[in-house]
Coordinates of C-alpha atoms and ligand atoms in Angstrom, one line a residue:
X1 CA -146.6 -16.6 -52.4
X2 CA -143.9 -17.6 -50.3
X3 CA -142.3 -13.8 -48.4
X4 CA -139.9 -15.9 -46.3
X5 CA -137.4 -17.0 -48.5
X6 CA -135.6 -21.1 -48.5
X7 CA -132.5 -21.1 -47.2
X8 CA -129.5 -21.5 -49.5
X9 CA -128.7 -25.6 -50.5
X10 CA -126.2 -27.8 -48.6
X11 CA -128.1 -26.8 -45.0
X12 CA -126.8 -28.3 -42.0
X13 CA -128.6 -31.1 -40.4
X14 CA -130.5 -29.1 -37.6
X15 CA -132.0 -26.9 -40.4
X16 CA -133.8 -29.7 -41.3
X17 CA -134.1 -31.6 -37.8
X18 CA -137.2 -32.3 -35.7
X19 CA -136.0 -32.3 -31.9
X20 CA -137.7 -34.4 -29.2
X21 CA -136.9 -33.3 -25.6
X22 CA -136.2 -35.7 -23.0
X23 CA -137.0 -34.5 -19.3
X24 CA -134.8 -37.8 -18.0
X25 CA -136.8 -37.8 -14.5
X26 CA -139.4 -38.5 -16.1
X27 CA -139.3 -40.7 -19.3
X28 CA -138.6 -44.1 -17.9
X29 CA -137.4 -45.6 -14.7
X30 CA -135.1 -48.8 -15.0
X31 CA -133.7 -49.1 -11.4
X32 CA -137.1 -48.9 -9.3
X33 CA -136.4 -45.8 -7.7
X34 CA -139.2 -43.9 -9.1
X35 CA -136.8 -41.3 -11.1
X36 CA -136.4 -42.3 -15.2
X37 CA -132.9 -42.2 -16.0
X38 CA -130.1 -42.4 -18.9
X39 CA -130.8 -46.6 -19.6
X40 CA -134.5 -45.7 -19.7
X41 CA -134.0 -43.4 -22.4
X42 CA -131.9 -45.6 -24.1
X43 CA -134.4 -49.0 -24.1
X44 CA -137.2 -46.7 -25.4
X45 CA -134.9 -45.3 -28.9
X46 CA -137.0 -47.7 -30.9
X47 CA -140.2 -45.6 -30.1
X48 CA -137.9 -42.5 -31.1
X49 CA -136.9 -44.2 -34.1
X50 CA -140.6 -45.3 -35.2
X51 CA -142.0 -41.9 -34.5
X52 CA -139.5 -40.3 -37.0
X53 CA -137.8 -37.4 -34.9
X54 CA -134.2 -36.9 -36.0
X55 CA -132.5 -35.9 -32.6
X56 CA -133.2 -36.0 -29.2
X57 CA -132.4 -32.9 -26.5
X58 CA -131.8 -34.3 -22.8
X59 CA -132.7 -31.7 -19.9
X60 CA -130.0 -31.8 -17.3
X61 CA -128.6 -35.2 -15.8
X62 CA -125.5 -33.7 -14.5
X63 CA -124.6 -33.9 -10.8
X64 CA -127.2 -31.5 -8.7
X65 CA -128.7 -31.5 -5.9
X66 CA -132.2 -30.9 -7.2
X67 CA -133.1 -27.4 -5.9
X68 CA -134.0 -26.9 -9.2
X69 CA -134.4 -30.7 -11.1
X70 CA -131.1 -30.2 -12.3
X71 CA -130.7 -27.2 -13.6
X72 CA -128.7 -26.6 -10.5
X73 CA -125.1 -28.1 -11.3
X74 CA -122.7 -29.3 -9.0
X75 CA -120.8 -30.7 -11.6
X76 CA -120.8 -29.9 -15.3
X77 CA -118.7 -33.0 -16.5
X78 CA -120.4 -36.1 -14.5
X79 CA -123.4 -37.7 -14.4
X80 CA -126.1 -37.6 -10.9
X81 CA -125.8 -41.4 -10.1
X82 CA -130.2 -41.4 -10.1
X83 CA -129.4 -41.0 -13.8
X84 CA -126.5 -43.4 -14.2
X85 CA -123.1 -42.4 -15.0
X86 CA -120.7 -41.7 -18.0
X87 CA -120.7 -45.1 -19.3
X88 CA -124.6 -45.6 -19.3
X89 CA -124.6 -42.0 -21.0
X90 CA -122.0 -42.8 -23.6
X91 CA -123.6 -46.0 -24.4
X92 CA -126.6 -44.1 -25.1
X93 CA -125.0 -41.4 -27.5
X94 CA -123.4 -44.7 -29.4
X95 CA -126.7 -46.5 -29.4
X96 CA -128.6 -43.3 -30.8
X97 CA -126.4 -42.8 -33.2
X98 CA -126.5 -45.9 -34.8
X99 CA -129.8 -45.3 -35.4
X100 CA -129.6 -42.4 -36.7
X101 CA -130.6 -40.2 -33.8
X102 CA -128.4 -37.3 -32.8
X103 CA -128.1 -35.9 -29.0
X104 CA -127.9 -32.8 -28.2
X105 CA -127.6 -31.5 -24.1
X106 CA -128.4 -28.9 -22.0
X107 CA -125.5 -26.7 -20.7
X108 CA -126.6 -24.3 -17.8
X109 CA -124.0 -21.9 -18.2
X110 CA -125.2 -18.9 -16.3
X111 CA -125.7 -20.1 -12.5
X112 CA -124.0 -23.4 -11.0
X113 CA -125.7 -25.2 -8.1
X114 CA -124.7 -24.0 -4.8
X115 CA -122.6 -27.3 -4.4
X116 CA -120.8 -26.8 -7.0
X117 CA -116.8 -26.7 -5.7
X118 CA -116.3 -23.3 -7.3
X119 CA -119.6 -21.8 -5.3
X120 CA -117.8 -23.4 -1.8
X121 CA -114.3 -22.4 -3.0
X122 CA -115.8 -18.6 -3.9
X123 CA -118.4 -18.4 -0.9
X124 CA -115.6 -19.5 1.9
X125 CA -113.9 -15.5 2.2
X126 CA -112.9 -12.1 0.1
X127 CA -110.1 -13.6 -1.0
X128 CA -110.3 -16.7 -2.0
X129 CA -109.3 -17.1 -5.6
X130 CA -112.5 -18.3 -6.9
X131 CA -114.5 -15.0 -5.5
X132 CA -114.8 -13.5 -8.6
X133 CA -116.5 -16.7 -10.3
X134 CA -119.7 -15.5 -8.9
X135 CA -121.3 -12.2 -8.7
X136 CA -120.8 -10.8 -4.8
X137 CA -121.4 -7.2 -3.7
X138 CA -122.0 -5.2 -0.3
X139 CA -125.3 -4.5 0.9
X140 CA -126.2 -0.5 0.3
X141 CA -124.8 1.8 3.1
X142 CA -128.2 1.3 4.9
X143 CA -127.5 -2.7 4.5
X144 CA -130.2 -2.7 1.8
X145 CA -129.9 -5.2 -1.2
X146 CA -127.4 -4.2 -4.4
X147 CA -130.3 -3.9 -6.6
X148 CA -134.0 -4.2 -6.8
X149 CA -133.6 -7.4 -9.3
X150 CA -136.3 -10.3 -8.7
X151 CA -135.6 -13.7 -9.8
X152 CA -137.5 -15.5 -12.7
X153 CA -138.8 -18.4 -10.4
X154 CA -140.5 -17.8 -7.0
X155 CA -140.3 -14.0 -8.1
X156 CA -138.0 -13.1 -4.3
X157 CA -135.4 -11.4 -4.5
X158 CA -132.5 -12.1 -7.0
X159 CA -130.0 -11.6 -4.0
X160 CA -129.2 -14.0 -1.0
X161 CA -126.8 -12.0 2.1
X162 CA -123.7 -14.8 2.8
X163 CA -123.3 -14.6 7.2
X164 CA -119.5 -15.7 6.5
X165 CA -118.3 -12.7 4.3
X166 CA -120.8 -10.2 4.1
X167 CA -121.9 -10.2 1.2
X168 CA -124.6 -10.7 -1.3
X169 CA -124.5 -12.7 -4.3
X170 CA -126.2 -12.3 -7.3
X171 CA -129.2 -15.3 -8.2
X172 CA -131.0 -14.6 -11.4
X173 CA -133.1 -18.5 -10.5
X174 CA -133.4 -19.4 -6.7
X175 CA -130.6 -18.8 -4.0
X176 CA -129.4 -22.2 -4.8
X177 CA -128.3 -21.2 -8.1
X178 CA -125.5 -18.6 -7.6
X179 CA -124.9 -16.7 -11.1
X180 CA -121.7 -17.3 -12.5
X181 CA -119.2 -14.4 -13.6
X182 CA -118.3 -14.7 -17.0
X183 CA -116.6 -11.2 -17.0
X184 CA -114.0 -13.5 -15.1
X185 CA -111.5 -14.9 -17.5
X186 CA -110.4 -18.0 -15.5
X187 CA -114.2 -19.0 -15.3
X188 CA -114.8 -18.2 -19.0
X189 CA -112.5 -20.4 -19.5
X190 CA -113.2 -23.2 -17.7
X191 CA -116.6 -23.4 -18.8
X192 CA -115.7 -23.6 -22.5
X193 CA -114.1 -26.7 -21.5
X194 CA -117.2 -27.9 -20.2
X195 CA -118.4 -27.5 -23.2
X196 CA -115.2 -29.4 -25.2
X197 CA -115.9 -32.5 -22.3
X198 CA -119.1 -33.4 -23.9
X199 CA -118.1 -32.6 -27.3
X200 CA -115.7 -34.7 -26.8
X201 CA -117.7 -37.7 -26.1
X202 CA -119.7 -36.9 -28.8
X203 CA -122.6 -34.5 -28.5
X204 CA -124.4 -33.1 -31.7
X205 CA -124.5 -29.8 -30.0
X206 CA -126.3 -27.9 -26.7
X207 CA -129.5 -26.2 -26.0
X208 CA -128.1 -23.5 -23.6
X209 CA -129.8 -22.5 -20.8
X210 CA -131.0 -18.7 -20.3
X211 CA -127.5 -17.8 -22.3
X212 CA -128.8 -14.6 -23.0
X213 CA -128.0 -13.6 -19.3
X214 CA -124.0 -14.5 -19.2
X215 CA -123.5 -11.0 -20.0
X216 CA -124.0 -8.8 -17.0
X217 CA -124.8 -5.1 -16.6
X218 CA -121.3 -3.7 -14.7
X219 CA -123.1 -1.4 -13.1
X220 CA -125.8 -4.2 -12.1
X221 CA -128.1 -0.6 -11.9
X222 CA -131.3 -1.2 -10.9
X223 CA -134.3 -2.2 -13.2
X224 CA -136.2 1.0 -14.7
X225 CA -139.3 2.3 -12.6
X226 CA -141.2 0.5 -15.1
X227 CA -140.0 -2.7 -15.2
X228 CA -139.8 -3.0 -11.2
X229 CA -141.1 -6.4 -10.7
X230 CA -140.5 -8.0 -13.6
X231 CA -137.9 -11.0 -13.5
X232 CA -134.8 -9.9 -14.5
X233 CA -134.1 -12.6 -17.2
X234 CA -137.1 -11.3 -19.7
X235 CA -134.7 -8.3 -19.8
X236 CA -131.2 -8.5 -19.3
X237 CA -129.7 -7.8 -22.9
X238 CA -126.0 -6.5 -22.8
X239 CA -123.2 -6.3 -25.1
X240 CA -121.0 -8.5 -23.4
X241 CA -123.5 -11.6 -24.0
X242 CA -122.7 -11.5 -27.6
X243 CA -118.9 -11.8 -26.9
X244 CA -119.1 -14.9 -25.0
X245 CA -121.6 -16.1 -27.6
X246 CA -119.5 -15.9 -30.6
X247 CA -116.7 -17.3 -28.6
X248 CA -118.9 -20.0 -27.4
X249 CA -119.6 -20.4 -31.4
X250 CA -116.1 -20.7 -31.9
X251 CA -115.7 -23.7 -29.7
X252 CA -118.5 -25.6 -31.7
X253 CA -117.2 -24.4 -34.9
X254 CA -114.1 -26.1 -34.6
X255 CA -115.2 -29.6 -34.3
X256 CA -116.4 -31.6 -37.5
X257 CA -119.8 -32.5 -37.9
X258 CA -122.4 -29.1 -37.1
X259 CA -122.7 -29.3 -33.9
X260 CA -125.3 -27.0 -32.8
X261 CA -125.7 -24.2 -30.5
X262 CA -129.4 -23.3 -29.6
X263 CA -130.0 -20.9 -27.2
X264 CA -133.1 -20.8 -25.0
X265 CA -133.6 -16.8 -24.9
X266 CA -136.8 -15.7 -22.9
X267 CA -136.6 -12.5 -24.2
X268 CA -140.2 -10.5 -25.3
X269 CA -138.3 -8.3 -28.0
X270 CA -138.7 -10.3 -30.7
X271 CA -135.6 -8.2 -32.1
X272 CA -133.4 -8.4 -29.2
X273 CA -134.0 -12.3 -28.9
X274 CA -133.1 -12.5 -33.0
X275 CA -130.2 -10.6 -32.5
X276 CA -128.4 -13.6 -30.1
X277 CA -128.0 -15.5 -34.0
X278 CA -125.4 -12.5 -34.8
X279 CA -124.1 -12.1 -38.0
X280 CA -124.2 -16.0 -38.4
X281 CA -121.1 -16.2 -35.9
X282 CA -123.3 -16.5 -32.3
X283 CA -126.3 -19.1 -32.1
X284 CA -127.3 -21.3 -34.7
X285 CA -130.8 -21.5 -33.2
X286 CA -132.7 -19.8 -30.7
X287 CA -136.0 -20.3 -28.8
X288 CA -138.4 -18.1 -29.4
X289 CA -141.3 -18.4 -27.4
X290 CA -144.6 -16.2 -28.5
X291 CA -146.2 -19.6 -30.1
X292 CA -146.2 -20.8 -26.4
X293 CA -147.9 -17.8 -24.7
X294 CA -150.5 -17.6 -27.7
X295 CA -153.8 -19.5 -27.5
X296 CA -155.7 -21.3 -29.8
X297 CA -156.7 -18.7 -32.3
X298 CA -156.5 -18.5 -35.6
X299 CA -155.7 -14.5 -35.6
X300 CA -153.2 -14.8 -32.6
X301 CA -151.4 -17.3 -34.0
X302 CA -151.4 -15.7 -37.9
X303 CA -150.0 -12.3 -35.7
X304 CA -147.5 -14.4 -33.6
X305 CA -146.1 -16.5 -36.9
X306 CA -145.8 -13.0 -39.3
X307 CA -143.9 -11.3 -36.0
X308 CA -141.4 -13.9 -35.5
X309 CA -140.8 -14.6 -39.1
X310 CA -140.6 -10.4 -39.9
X311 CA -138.2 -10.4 -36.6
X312 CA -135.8 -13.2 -38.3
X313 CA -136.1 -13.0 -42.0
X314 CA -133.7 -9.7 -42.2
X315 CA -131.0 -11.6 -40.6
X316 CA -131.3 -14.5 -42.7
X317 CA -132.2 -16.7 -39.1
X318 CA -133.6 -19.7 -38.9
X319 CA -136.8 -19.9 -37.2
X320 CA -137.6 -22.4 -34.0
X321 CA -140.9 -23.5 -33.0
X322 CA -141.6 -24.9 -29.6
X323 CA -145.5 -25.7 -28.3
X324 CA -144.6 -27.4 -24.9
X325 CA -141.9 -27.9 -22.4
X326 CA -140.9 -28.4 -19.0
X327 CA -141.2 -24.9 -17.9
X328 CA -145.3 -24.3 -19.5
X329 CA -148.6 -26.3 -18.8
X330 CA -148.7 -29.0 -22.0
X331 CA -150.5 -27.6 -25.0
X332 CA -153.3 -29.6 -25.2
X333 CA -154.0 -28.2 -21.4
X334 CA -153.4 -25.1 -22.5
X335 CA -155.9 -25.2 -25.1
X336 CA -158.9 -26.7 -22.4
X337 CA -158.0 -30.7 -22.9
X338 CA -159.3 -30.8 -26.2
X339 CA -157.8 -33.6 -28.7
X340 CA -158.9 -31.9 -31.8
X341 CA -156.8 -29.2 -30.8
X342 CA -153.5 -31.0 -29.8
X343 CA -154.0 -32.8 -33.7
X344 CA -154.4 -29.9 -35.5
X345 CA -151.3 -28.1 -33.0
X346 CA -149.2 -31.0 -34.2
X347 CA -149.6 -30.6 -38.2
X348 CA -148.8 -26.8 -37.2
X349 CA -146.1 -27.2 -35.1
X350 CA -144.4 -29.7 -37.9
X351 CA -145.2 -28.0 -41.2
X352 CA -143.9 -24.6 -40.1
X353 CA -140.4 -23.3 -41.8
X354 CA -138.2 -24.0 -39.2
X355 CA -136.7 -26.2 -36.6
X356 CA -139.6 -27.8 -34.4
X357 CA -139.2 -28.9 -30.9
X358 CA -141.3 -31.7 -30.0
X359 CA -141.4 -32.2 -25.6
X360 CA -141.9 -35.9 -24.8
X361 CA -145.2 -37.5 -24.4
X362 CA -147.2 -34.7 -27.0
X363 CA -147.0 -37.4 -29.4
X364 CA -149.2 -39.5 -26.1
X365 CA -151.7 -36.4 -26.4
X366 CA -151.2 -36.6 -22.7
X367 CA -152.6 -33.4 -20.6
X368 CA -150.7 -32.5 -17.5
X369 CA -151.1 -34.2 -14.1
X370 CA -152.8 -33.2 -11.6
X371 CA -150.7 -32.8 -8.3
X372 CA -152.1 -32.9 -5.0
X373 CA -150.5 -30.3 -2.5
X374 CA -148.8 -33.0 -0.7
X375 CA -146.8 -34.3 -4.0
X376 CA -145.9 -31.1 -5.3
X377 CA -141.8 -30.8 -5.9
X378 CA -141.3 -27.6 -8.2
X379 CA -141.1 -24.1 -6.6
X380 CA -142.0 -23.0 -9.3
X381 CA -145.4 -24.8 -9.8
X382 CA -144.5 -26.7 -12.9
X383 CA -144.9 -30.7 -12.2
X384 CA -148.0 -31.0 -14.2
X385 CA -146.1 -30.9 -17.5
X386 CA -143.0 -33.2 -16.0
X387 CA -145.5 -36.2 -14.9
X388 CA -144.2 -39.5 -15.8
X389 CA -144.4 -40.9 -19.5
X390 CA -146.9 -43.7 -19.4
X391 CA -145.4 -46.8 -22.1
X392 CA -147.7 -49.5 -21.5
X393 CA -151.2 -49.9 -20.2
X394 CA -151.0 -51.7 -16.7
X395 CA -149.5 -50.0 -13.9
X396 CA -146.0 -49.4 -13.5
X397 CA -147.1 -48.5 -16.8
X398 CA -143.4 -49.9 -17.8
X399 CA -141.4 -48.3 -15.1
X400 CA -139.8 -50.8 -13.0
X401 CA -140.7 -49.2 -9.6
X402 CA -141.8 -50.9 -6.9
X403 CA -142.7 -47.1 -5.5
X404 CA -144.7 -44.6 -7.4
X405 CA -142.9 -42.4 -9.5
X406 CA -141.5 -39.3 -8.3
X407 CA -144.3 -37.4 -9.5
X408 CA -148.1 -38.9 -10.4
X409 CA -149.0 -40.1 -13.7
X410 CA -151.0 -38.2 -15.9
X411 CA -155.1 -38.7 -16.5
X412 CA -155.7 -42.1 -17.9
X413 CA -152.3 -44.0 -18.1
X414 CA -154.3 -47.0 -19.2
X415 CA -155.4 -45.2 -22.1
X416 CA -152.3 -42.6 -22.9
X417 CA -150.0 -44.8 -23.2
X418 CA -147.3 -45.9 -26.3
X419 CA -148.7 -49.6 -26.3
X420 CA -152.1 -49.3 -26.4
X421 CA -151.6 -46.0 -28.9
X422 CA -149.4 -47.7 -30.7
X423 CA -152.2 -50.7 -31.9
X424 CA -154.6 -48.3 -32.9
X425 CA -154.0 -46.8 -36.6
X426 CA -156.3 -43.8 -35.8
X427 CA -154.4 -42.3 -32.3
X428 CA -152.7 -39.5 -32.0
X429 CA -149.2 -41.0 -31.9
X430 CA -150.0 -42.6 -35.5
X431 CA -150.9 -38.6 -36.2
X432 CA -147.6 -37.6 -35.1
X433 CA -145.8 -40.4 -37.2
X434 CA -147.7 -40.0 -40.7
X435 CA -146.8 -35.9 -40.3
X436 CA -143.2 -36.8 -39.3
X437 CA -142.9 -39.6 -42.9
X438 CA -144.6 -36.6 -44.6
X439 CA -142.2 -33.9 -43.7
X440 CA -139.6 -36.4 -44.0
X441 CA -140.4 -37.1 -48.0
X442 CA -141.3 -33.6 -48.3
X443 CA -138.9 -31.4 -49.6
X444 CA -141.1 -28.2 -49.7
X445 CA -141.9 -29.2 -46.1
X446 CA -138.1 -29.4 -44.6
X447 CA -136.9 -26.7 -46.5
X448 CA -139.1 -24.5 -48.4
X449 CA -140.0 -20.6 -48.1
X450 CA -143.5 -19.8 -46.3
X451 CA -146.1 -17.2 -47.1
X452 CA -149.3 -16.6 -45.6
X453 CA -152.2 -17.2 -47.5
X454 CA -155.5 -15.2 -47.4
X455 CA -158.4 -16.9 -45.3
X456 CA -161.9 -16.1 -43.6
X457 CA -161.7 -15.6 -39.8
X458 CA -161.0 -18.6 -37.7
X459 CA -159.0 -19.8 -40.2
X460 CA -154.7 -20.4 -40.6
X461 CA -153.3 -20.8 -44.0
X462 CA -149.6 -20.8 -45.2
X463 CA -147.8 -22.2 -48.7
X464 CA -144.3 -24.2 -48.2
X465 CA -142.5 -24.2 -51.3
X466 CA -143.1 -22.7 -54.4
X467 CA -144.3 -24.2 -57.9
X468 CA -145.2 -28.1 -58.8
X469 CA -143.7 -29.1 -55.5
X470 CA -145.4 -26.5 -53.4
X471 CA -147.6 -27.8 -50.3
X472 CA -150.4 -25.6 -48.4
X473 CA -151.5 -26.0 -45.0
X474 CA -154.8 -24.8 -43.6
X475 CA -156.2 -25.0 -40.0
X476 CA -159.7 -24.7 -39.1
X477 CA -159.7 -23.9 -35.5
X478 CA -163.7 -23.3 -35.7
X479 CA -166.0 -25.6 -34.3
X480 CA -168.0 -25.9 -37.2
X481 CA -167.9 -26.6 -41.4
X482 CA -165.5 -23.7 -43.1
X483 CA -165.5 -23.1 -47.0
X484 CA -162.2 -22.8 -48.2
X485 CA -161.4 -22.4 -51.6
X486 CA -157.6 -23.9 -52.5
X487 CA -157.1 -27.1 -55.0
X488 CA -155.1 -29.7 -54.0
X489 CA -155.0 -33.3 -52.7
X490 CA -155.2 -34.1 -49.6
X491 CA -152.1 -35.5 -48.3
X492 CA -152.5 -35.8 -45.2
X493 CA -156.1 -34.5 -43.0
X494 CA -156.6 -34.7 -39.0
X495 CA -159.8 -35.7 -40.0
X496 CA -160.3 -37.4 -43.3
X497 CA -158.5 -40.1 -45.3
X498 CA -155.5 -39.0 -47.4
X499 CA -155.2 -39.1 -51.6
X500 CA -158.6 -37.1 -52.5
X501 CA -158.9 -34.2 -54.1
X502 CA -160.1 -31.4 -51.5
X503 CA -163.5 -30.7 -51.5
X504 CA -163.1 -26.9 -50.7
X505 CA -165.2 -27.2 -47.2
X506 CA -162.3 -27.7 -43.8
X507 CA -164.1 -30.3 -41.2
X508 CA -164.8 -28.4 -37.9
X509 CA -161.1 -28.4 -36.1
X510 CA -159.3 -29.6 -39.1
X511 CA -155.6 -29.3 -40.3
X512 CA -155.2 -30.6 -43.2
X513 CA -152.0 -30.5 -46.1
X514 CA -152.4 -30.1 -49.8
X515 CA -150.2 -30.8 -52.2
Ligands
GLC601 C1 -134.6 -22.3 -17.8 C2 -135.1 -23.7 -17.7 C3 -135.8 -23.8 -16.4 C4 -134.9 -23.5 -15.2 C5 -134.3 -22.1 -15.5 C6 -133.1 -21.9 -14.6 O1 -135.6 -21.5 -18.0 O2 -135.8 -24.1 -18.8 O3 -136.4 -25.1 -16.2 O4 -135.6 -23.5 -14.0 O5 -133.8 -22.0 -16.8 O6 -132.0 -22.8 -14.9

């Protein structure tokens, strides 16, 4: 019967939300330049709208130079002209909203770009005003680096010496993203306006970068014999993080309408990454991200669902749940290509208690691309998952671009495409809608408690809801027939026809719901 408890009535609209993220680069080109951008996002809202998601999260379009696809910023209150510009993004928020869809951004608040005017300002001597934006220090007496830190992407060092002063300063990502000091009033300050520009225009609330690493060690002592290595932002956990985080709460909480703060915490303590929600007064929503590193396993996944729900459920947080992003291989890769797998993944992923993130193109079933040595742009090795969205069968495959897109498509465009998914009642983009209406109409399914039911190996059960309107799930991740005794009617089935009774035997890779 259901352990983790519904939440309390009146919820606010992200409780019950399914996000889609947007990687702009890569969801649909308008000018011809081979890079999608803000008016491609906003031609394609009807396929939002028809596949049911509720808001949309964009990845960075802000001003950058790219070092790291955006999430290098060089301005956090403009738009990178490859993307458009305030008006194009303005008319998209008004256009979303009208149909229903609300936007929520990403805000990189722990490292700028190195463009960015305070980074010059801060970099050009000792004294400059700016210098404490940014974290500098002097090399050890034997000219030796501050701290044994690595960075989280190319795994170097997660210090870069500056010829004009001196000095070293501190890069948690690559050298090209300078972290920002947040112990510094001025800049704490200016970055909550930041976050009032875009509220301003509109936004339904941020998914915030790595915020768990805005607070800083003061003694930036080294990492612990045994974590030497290790990037520094699976770790960093300090005090003065939740201080900026329930200031940064305050900010959201004093404009109308929810606006929601999600933080993207990479930390491995399932504990320490529950306690950025606070007491209710610091995140409304954070990442978590075991369901991600878990294969698919029936027992892996039962141990990674009970962990994150046992880690949350004392505080009364609201659980995330994320398959795929721009950061991991896609899911269905993950898992060894298989479709059956990425069907099932998706009546998982969106009858869990929770918040689900959905990353653009899952709904395609598409796989990751394959990138040939001479088209690779990441440092950090993760194009596959950003390849372009394919929306119709020929090539451009709806991207006006005379050139190919800036990365290649993924396997078979002519085949993983919206159009040609979209005529065929039995595709995995029809999956993805009927689960989506379901949840929709589902009360037990948005909101209800969740308790893990008993089942043979191989084998993923849970309950939504309790009573009459109570719904179970059940995902055979076996290859073959399983018996599995649970009344109900089938309401919806990866594999058979909706409105019979269940016959008590799961189809080899089936997820099914009962009600
Ligand atoms: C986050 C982003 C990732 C980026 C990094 C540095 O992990 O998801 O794409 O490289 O932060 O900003």
């Amino acid at each position: 019967m259901p352990t983790h408890p519904p939440p309390t009535s009146s919820e606010p609209w992200w409780k019950t939300a399914v996000v889609y993220q947007i990687y702009p680069r890569s969801f649909c080109d308008t000018t011809g330049n081979g890079v999608g951008d803000l008016e491609g996002i906003r031609r394609h809202l009807d396929h939002l709208v028809w596949l049911g998601i509720d808001a949309i999260w964009l990845s960075p379009f802000f001003t950058s130079p790219m070092f790291d696809y955006g999430y290098d910023v060089a301005d956090y209150c403009d738009v990178d002209r490859l993307f458009g510009d305030l008006a194009t993004f303005d008319a998209l928020v008004a256009d979303a909203h009208a149909l229903g869809i609300r936007v929520i951004i990403d805000w990189v608040p722990n490292h700028s770009s190195i463009d960015h005017p305070w980074f010059v300002e801060s970099r050009s001597s000792r004294d400059n005003p700016k210098r404490d934006w940014y974290v500098w220090r002097d090399p050890k007496p034997d000219g030796s680096l501050p701290n044994n830190w690595v960075e989280s992407l190319t795994y170097g060092p997660a210090w870069t010496l500056d010829q004009t002063t001196g000095q070293y300063y501190l890069h948690n990502f690559l050298p090209q993203q300078p972290d920002l000091n947040w112990a510094n009033p001025g800049l704490k300050t200016a970055m909550l306006d930041t976050l009032r520009f875009w509220l301003d225009r509109g936004v339904d609330g941020f998914r915030m970068d790595v915020v768990h690493m805005i607070g800083k060690d003061p003694e930036l002592a080294d990492e612990p014999p045994e974590f030497v290595g290790l990037p520094h932002d699976i770790l960093n956990e300090q005090p003065e993080t939740h201080v900026h985080l329930r200031d940064i709460r305050k900010v959201l909480d004093s404009y109308e309408g929810d606006r929601v703060a999600i933080g993207e915490i990479p930390l491995f303590d399932l504990d320490l990454m529950a306690g950025h929600y606070g007491d209710d007064d610091e995140l409304h929503l954070v990442f978590n991200f075991p369901l991600i590193f878990a294969q698919w396993d029936a027992s892996q996944l039962r141990n990674v669902l009970t962990t994150t729900l046992a880690a949350l459920e004392p505080r009364g947080a609201w659980p995330t749940w994320v398959l795929s992003n721009h950061d991991f291989p896609r899911h269905r890769t993950r898992y060894g290509g298989s479709e059956a797998y990425a069907r099932a993944a998706a009546v998982l992923l969106l009858t869990l208690q929770g918040t689900p993130f959905m990353y653009a193109g899952e709904e395609l079933g598409l796989l990751d691309a394959v990138i040939p040595p001479d088209r690779v742009r990441d440092p950090a090795g993760r194009d596959g998952c950003r390849a372009p969205l394919p929306w119709t069968a020929e090539p451009p495959h709806g991207w006006s671009t005379d050139t190919e897109p800036w990365l290649p498509w993924p396997p078979v465009p002519e085949h993983s495409n919206a159009e040609v998914l979209r005529d065929d009642p039995t595709s995995i983009l029809h999956l993805y809608h009927s689960i989506l209406a379901l949840r929709r109409d589902t009360p037990a399914l948005r909101l209800g408690g969740i308790g893990m039911l008993q089942t043979p190996p191989g084998v993923l059960a849970f309950q939504r809801g309790d009573g009459p309107e109570a719904v179970t799930v059940v995902v055979n991740f076996t290859e073959g027939h399983m018996p599995f005794d649970v009344a109900g009617v089938v309401a919806l089935s990866t594999t058979r026809p909706a409105n019979d009774e269940f016959d008590g035997m799961l189809h080899p890779d089936e997820a099914v719901i009962l009600r």
